CSV table of C-alpha atoms in Angstrom, one decimal:
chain,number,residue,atom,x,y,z
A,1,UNK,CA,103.9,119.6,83.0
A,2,UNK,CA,107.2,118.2,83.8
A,3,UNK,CA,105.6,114.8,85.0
A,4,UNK,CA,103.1,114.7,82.1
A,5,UNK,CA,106.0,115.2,79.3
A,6,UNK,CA,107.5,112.4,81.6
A,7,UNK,CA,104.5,110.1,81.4
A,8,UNK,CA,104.0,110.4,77.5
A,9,UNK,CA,107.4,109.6,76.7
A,10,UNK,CA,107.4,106.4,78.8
A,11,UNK,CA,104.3,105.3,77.2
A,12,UNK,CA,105.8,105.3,73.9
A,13,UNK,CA,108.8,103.5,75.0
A,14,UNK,CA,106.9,100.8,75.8
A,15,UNK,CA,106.7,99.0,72.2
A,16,UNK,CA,110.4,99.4,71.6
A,17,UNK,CA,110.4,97.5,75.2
A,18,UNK,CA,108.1,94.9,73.8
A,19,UNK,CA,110.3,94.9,70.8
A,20,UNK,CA,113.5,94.2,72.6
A,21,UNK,CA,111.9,91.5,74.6
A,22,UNK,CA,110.5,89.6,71.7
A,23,UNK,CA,114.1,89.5,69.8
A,24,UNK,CA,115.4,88.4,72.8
A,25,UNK,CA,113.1,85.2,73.1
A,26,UNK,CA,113.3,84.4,69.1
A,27,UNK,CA,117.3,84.4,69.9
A,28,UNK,CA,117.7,81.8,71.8
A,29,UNK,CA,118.3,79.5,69.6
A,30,UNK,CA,121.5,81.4,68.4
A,31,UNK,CA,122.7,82.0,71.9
A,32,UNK,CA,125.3,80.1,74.1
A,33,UNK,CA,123.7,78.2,77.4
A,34,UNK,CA,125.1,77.4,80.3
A,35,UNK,CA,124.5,74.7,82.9
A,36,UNK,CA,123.1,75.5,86.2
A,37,UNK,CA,124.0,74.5,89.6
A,38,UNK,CA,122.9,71.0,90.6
A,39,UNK,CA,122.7,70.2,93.9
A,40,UNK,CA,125.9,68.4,94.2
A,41,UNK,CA,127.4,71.6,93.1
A,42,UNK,CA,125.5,74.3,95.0
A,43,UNK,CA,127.7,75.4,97.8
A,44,UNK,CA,128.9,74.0,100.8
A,45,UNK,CA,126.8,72.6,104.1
A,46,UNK,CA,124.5,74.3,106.4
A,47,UNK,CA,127.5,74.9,108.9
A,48,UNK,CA,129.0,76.8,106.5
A,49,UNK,CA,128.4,80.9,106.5
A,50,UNK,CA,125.9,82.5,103.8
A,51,UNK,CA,128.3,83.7,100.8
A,52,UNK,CA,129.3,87.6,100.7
A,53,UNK,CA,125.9,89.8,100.7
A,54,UNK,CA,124.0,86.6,101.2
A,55,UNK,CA,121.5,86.1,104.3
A,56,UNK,CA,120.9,82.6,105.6
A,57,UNK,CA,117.0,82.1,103.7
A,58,UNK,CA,119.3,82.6,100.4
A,59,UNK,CA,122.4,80.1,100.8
A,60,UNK,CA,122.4,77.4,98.5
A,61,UNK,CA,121.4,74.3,99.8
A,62,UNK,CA,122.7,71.1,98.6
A,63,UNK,CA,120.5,68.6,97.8
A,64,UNK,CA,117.2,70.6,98.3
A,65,UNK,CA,117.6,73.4,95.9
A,66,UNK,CA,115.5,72.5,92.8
A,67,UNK,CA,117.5,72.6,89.1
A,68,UNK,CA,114.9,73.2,86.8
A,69,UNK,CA,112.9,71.0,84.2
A,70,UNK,CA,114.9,71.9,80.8
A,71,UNK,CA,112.9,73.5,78.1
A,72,UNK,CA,115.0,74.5,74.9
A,73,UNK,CA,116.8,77.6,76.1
A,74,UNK,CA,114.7,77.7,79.3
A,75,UNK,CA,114.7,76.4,82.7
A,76,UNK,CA,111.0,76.2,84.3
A,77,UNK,CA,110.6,76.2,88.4
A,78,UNK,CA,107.3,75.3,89.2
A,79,UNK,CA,106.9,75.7,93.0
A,80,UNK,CA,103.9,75.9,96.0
A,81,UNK,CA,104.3,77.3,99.4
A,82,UNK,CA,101.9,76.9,102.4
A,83,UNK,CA,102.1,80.0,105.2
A,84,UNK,CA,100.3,79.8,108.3
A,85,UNK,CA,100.1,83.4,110.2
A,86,UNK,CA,98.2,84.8,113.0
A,87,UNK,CA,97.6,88.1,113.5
A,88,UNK,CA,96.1,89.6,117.0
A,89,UNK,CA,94.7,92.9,114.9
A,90,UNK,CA,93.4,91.9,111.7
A,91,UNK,CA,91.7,95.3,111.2
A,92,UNK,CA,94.2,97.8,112.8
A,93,UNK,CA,91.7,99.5,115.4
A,94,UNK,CA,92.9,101.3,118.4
A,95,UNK,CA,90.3,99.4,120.6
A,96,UNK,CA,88.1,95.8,120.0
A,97,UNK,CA,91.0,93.9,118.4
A,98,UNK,CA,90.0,90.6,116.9
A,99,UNK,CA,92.7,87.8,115.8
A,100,UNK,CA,92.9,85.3,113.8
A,101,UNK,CA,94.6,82.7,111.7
A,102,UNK,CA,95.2,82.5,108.0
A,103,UNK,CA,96.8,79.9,105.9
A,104,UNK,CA,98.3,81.2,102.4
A,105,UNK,CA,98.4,79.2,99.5
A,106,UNK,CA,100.9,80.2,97.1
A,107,UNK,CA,101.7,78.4,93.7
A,108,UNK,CA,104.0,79.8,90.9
A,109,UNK,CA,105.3,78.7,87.9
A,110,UNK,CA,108.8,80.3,86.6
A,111,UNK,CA,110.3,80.2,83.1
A,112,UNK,CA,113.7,81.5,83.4
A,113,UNK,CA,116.2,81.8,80.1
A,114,UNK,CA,119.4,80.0,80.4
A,115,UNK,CA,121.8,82.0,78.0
A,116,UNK,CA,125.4,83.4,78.0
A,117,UNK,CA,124.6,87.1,77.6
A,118,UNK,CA,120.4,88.6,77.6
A,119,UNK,CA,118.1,87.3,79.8
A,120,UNK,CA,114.2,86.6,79.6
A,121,UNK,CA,111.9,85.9,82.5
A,122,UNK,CA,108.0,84.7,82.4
A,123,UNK,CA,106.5,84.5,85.4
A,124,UNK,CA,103.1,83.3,87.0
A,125,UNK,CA,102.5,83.6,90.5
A,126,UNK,CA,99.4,83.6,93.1
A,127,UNK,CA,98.3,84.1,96.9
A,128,UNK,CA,95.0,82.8,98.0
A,129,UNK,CA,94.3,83.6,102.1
A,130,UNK,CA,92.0,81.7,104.2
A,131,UNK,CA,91.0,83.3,107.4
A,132,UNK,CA,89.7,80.9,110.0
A,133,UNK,CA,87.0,82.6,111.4
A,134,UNK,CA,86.8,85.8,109.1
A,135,UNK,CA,85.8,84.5,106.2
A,136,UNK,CA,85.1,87.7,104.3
A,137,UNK,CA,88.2,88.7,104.6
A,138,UNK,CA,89.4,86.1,102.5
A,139,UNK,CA,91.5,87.3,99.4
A,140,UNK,CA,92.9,85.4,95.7
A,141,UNK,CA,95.7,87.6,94.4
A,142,UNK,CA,97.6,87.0,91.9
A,143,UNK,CA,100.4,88.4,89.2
A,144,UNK,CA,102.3,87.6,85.9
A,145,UNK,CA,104.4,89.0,83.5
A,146,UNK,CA,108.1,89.3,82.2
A,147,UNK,CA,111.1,90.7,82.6
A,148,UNK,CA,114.3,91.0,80.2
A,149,UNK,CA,117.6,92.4,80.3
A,150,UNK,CA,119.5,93.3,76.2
A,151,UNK,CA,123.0,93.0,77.0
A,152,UNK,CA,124.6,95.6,74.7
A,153,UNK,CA,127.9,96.1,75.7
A,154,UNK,CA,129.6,94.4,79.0
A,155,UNK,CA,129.1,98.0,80.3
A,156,UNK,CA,125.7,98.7,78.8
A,157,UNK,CA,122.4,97.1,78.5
A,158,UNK,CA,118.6,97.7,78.9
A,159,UNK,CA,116.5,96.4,81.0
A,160,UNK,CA,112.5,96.2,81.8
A,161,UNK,CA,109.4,94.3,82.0
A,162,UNK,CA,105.3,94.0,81.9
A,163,UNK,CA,103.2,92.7,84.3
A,164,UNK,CA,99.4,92.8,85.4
A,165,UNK,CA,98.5,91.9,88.6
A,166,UNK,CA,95.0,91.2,90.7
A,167,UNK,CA,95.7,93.0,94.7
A,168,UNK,CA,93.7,93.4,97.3
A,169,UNK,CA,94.3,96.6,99.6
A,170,UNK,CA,95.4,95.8,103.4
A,171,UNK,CA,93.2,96.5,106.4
A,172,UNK,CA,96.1,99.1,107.3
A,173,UNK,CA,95.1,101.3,104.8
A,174,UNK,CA,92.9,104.8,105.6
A,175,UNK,CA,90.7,104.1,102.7
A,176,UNK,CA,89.4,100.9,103.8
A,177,UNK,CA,87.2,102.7,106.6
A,178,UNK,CA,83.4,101.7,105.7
A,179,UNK,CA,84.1,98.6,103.8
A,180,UNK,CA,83.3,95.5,104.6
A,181,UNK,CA,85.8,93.3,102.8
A,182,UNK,CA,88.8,94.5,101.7
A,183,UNK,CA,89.2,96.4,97.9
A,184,UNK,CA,90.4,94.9,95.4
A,185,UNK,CA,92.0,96.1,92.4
A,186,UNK,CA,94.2,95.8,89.2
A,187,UNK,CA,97.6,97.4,88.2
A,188,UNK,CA,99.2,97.3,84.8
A,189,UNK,CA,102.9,97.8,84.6
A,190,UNK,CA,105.7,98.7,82.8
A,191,UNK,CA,109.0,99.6,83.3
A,192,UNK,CA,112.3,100.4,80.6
A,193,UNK,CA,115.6,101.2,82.4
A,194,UNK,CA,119.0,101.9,80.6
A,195,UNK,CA,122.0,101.3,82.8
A,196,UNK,CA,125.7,102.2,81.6
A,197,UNK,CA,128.7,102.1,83.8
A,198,UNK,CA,132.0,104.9,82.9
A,199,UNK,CA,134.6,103.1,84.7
A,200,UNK,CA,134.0,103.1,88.5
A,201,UNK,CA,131.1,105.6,88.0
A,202,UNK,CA,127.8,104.0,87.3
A,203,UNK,CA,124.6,105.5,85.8
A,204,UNK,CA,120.7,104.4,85.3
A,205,UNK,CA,117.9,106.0,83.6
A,206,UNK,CA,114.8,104.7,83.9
A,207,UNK,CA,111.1,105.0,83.9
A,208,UNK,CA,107.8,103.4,85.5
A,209,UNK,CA,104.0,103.7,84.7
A,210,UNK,CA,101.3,102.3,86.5
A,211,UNK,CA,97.6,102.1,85.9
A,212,UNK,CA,95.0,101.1,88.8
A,213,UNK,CA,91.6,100.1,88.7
A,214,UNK,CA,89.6,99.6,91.4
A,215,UNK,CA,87.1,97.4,92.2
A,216,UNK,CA,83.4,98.6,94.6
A,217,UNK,CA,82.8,96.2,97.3
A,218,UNK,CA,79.8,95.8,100.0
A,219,UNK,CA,79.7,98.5,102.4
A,220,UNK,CA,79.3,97.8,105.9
A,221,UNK,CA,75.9,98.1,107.0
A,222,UNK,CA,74.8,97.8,103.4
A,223,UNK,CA,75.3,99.4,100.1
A,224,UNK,CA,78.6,99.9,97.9
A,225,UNK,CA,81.7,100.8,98.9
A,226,UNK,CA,83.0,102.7,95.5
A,227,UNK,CA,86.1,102.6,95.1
A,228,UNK,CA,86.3,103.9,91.0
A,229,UNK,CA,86.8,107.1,91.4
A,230,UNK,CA,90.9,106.0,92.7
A,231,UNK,CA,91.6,104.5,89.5
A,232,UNK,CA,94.4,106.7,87.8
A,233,UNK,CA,97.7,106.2,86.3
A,234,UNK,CA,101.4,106.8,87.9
A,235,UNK,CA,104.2,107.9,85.8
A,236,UNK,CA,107.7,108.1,87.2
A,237,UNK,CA,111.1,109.1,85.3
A,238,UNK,CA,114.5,108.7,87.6
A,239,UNK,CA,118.0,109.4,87.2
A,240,UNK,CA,121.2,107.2,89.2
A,241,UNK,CA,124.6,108.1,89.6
A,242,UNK,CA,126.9,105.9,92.0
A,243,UNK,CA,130.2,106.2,92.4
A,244,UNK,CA,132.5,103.3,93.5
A,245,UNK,CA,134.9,104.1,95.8
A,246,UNK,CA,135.7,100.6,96.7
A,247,UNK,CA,134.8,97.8,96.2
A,248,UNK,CA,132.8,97.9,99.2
A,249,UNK,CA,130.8,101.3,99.1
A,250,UNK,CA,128.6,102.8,96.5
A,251,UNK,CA,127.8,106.2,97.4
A,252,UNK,CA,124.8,107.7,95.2
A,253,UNK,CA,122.5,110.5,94.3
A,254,UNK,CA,119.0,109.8,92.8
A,255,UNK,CA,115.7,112.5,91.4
A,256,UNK,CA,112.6,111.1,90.3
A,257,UNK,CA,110.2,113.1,89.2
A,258,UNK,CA,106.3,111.6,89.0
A,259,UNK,CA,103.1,112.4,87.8
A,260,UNK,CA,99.4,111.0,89.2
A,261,UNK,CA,96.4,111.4,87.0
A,262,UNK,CA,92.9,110.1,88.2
A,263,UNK,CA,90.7,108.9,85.9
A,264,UNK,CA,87.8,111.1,86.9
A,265,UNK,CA,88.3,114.5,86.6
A,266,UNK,CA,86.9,115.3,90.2
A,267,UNK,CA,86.2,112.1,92.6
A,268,UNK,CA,82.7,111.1,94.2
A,269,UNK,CA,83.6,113.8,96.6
A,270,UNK,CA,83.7,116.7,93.6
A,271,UNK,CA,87.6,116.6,94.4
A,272,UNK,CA,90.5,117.3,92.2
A,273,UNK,CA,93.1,114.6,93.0
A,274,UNK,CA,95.9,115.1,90.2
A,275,UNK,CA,99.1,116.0,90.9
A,276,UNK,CA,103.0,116.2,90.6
A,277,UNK,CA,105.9,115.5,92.7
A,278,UNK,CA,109.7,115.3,92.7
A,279,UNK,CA,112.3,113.9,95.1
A,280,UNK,CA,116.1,113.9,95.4
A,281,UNK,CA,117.9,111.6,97.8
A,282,UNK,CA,121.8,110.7,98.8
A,283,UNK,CA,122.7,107.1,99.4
A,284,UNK,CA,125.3,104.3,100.1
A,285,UNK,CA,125.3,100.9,99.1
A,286,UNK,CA,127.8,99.3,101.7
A,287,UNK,CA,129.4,95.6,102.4
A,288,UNK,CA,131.4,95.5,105.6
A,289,UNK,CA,133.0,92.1,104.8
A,290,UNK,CA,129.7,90.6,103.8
A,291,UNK,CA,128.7,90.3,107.7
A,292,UNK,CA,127.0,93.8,107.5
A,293,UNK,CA,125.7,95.0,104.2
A,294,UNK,CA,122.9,97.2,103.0
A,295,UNK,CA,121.8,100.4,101.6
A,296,UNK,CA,120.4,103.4,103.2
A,297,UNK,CA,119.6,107.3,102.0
A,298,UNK,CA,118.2,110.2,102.7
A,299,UNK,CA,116.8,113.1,101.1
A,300,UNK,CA,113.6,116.1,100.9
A,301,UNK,CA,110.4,114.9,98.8
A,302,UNK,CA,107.4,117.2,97.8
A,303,UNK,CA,103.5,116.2,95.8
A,304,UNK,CA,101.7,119.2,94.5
A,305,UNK,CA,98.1,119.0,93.9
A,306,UNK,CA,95.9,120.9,91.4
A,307,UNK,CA,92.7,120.7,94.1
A,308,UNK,CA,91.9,124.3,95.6
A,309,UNK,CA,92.4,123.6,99.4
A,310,UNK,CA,94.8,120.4,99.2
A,311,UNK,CA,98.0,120.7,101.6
A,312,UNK,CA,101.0,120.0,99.3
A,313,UNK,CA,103.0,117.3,100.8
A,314,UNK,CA,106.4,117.9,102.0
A,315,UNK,CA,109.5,116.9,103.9
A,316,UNK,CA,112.4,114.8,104.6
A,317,UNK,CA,112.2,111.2,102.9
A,318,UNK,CA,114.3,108.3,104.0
A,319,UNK,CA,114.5,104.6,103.8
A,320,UNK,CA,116.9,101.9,103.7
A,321,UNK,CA,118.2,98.3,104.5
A,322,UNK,CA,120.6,97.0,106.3
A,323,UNK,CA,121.6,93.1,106.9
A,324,UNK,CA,123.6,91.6,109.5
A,325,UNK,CA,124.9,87.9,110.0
A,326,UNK,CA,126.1,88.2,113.5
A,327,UNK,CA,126.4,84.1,113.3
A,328,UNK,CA,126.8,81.8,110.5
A,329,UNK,CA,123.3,80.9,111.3
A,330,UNK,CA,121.6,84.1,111.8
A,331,UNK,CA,120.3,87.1,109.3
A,332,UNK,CA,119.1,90.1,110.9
A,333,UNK,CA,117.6,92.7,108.5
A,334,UNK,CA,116.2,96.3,109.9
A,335,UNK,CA,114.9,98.1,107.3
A,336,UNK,CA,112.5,101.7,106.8
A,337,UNK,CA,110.5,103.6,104.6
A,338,UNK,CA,109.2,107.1,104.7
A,339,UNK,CA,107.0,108.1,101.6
A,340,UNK,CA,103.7,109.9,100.4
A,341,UNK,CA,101.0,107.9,99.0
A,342,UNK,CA,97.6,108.3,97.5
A,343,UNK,CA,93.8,108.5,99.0
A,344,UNK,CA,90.7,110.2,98.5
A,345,UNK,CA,89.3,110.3,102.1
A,346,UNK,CA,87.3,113.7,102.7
A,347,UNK,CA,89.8,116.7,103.2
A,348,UNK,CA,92.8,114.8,102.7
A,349,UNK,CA,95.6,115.6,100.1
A,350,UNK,CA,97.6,112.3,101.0
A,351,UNK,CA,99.3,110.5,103.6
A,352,UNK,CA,102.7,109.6,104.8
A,353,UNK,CA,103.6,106.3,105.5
A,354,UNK,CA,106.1,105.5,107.7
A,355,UNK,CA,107.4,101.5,107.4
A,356,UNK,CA,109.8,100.2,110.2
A,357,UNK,CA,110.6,96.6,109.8
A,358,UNK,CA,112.7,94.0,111.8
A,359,UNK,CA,113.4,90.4,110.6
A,360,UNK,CA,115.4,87.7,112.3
A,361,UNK,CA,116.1,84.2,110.4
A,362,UNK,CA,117.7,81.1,112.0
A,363,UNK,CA,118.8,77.8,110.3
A,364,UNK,CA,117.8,74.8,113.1
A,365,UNK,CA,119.2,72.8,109.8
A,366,UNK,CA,119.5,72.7,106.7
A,367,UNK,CA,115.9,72.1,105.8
A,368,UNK,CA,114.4,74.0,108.1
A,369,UNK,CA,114.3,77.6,108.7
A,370,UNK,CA,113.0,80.0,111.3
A,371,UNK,CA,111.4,83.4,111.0
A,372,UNK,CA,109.9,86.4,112.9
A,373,UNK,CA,108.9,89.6,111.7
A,374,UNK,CA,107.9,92.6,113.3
């Protein structure tokens, strides 16, 4: 009941957050701009180490880093990026792996305000993915929307945005088993979030929904894959507190509370999938003399579902990042994830994803940049 209450009241936030947004683009006019960097300006060169809480794919780079074509109170980035990958399981199976390659195509196009206080973002962005030799894997996603900030007081101000986007689901996930091409689907979303700061203790209350539609896709062997019956919509509501004991660590306490609703009453299965969940964590945010910096918590999480038979999900949650410039040349970031999420395979209440995840970045120079991920 909790989540529900939760889920109305950001719904009808949502015009005042359209509201907010739309006086903040009919005031620009009235507002104070300010200059960005050029590229004479942006920083020092590539010998130089990334800036405090900066990793080396983020320094400024002098003479490559793009300005912005000028647009009244705007600054528009236009930009496309070509990624080649190769992946030696592109369908996650314990036994026959299969590789392949896939280039990525990714154009966007960013309108970014340029104002003394508020800010206003419009955004338009896409992925297209070509696999070599498994063509029917091939994927076009893509997402738009905006995001603002109301400055209301230099310790107050509201912040949120809208956004649809077109996804397709990885070959990771449990529901993908009997389809043969990956699911596609659509999520609209909003989000309103009111931060105030009292002194050194800062506060945020906000609130997400998201609403998913799925697509059906061929089924291997023939047939439809269905897919419908996981559209639904995800309400969350959370509460922040931080408290600065220096100016180097943050340590926090966050609740959220959500509620899932499916579309469909009872899936294809006859299920009831709807449910409830809370979960309470306690943080840091760090910086160790901008070398090491990061953010890591800990905390309990439980889902309760209203289906006779479902397992309510329960346990510790964690997750985290932490970054580390052990050269002026080097990022390495180790970050994790433990969370419940959705599905609607037979029997099943959920599942609990666990997300380790390594990066390493090294500037060769100051154009060029390498990764690796694991």
């Amino acid at each position: 009941r909790l989540g529900r209450s939760c889920s109305r009241a950001l719904r009808a936030a949502l015009p005042c957050l359209a509201a907010m947004l739309a006086v903040a683009a009919f005031a620009t006019d009235s507002l104070g701009q300010t200059t960005p960097r050029t590229p004479a300006d942006a920083g020092g060169d590539a010998s130089e180490p990334p800036a405090r809480g900066e990793t080396v794919l983020e320094r400024a780079r002098p003479g490559y880093d793009p300005i912005g074509v000028r647009a009244g109170g705007f600054f528009i980035y236009p930009e496309v990026t070509v990624s080649e990958l190769f992946r030696s399981n592109i369908f996650y199976t314990p036994s026959n792996e299969e590789e392949d390659f896939i280039t990525v195509i990714s154009p966007s196009l960013r309108a970014q305000s340029n104002w003394n206080v508020h800010s206003l973002t419009f955004y338009a962005e896409a992925d297209y993915g070509l696999y070599a030799i498994n063509g029917d894997e091939n994927y076009f996603d893509f997402r738009s929307g905006v995001d603002g900030r109301l400055d209301i007081r230099h310790d107050l101000n509201l912040s949120g945005g809208l956004s649809a986007a077109r996804r397709h689901e990885p070959r990771s996930s449990p529901d993908q088993t009997g389809a043969a091409e990956p699911v596609t689907y659509m999520v609209y979303s909003g989000n309103a979030a009111l931060n105030k700061s009292f002194n050194r203790l800062s506060t945020r209350i906000g609130g997400e929904v998201d609403v998913y539609r799925y697509n059906n896709v061929p089924a291997t062997g023939g047939g439809t894959f269905r897919s419908k019956d996981r559209d639904r919509t995800v309400s969350e509501g959370s509460l922040r507190l931080g408290y600065e004991l220096s100016p180097r660590i943050e340590p926090f306490l966050r609740a959220s509370v959500n509620d899932r609703s499916y579309r469909q009453h009872r899936d294809d299965a006859g299920q009831v999938r709807d449910s409830w969940g809370w979960e309470t964590v306690a943080g840091a945010a760090f910086d160790l003399g901008g070398v090491t910096f990061g953010e890591v918590y800990v905390g309990y999480l439980s889902q309760n579902y209203q289906g006779s038979g479902f397992n309510d999900i329960s346990g510790v949650s964690f997750g985290g990042e932490i970054l580390w410039n052990p050269t002026r040349l080097t990022t390495v970031t180790l970050g994790a994830e433990r969370s419940g999420e959705e599905t609607t395979l037979a029997g099943a209440s959920g599942a609990q994803r666990r997300a380790p995840d390594l990066r390493v970045e090294h500037a060769l120079r100051r154009t060029t940049i390498l990764s690796a991920d694991a």
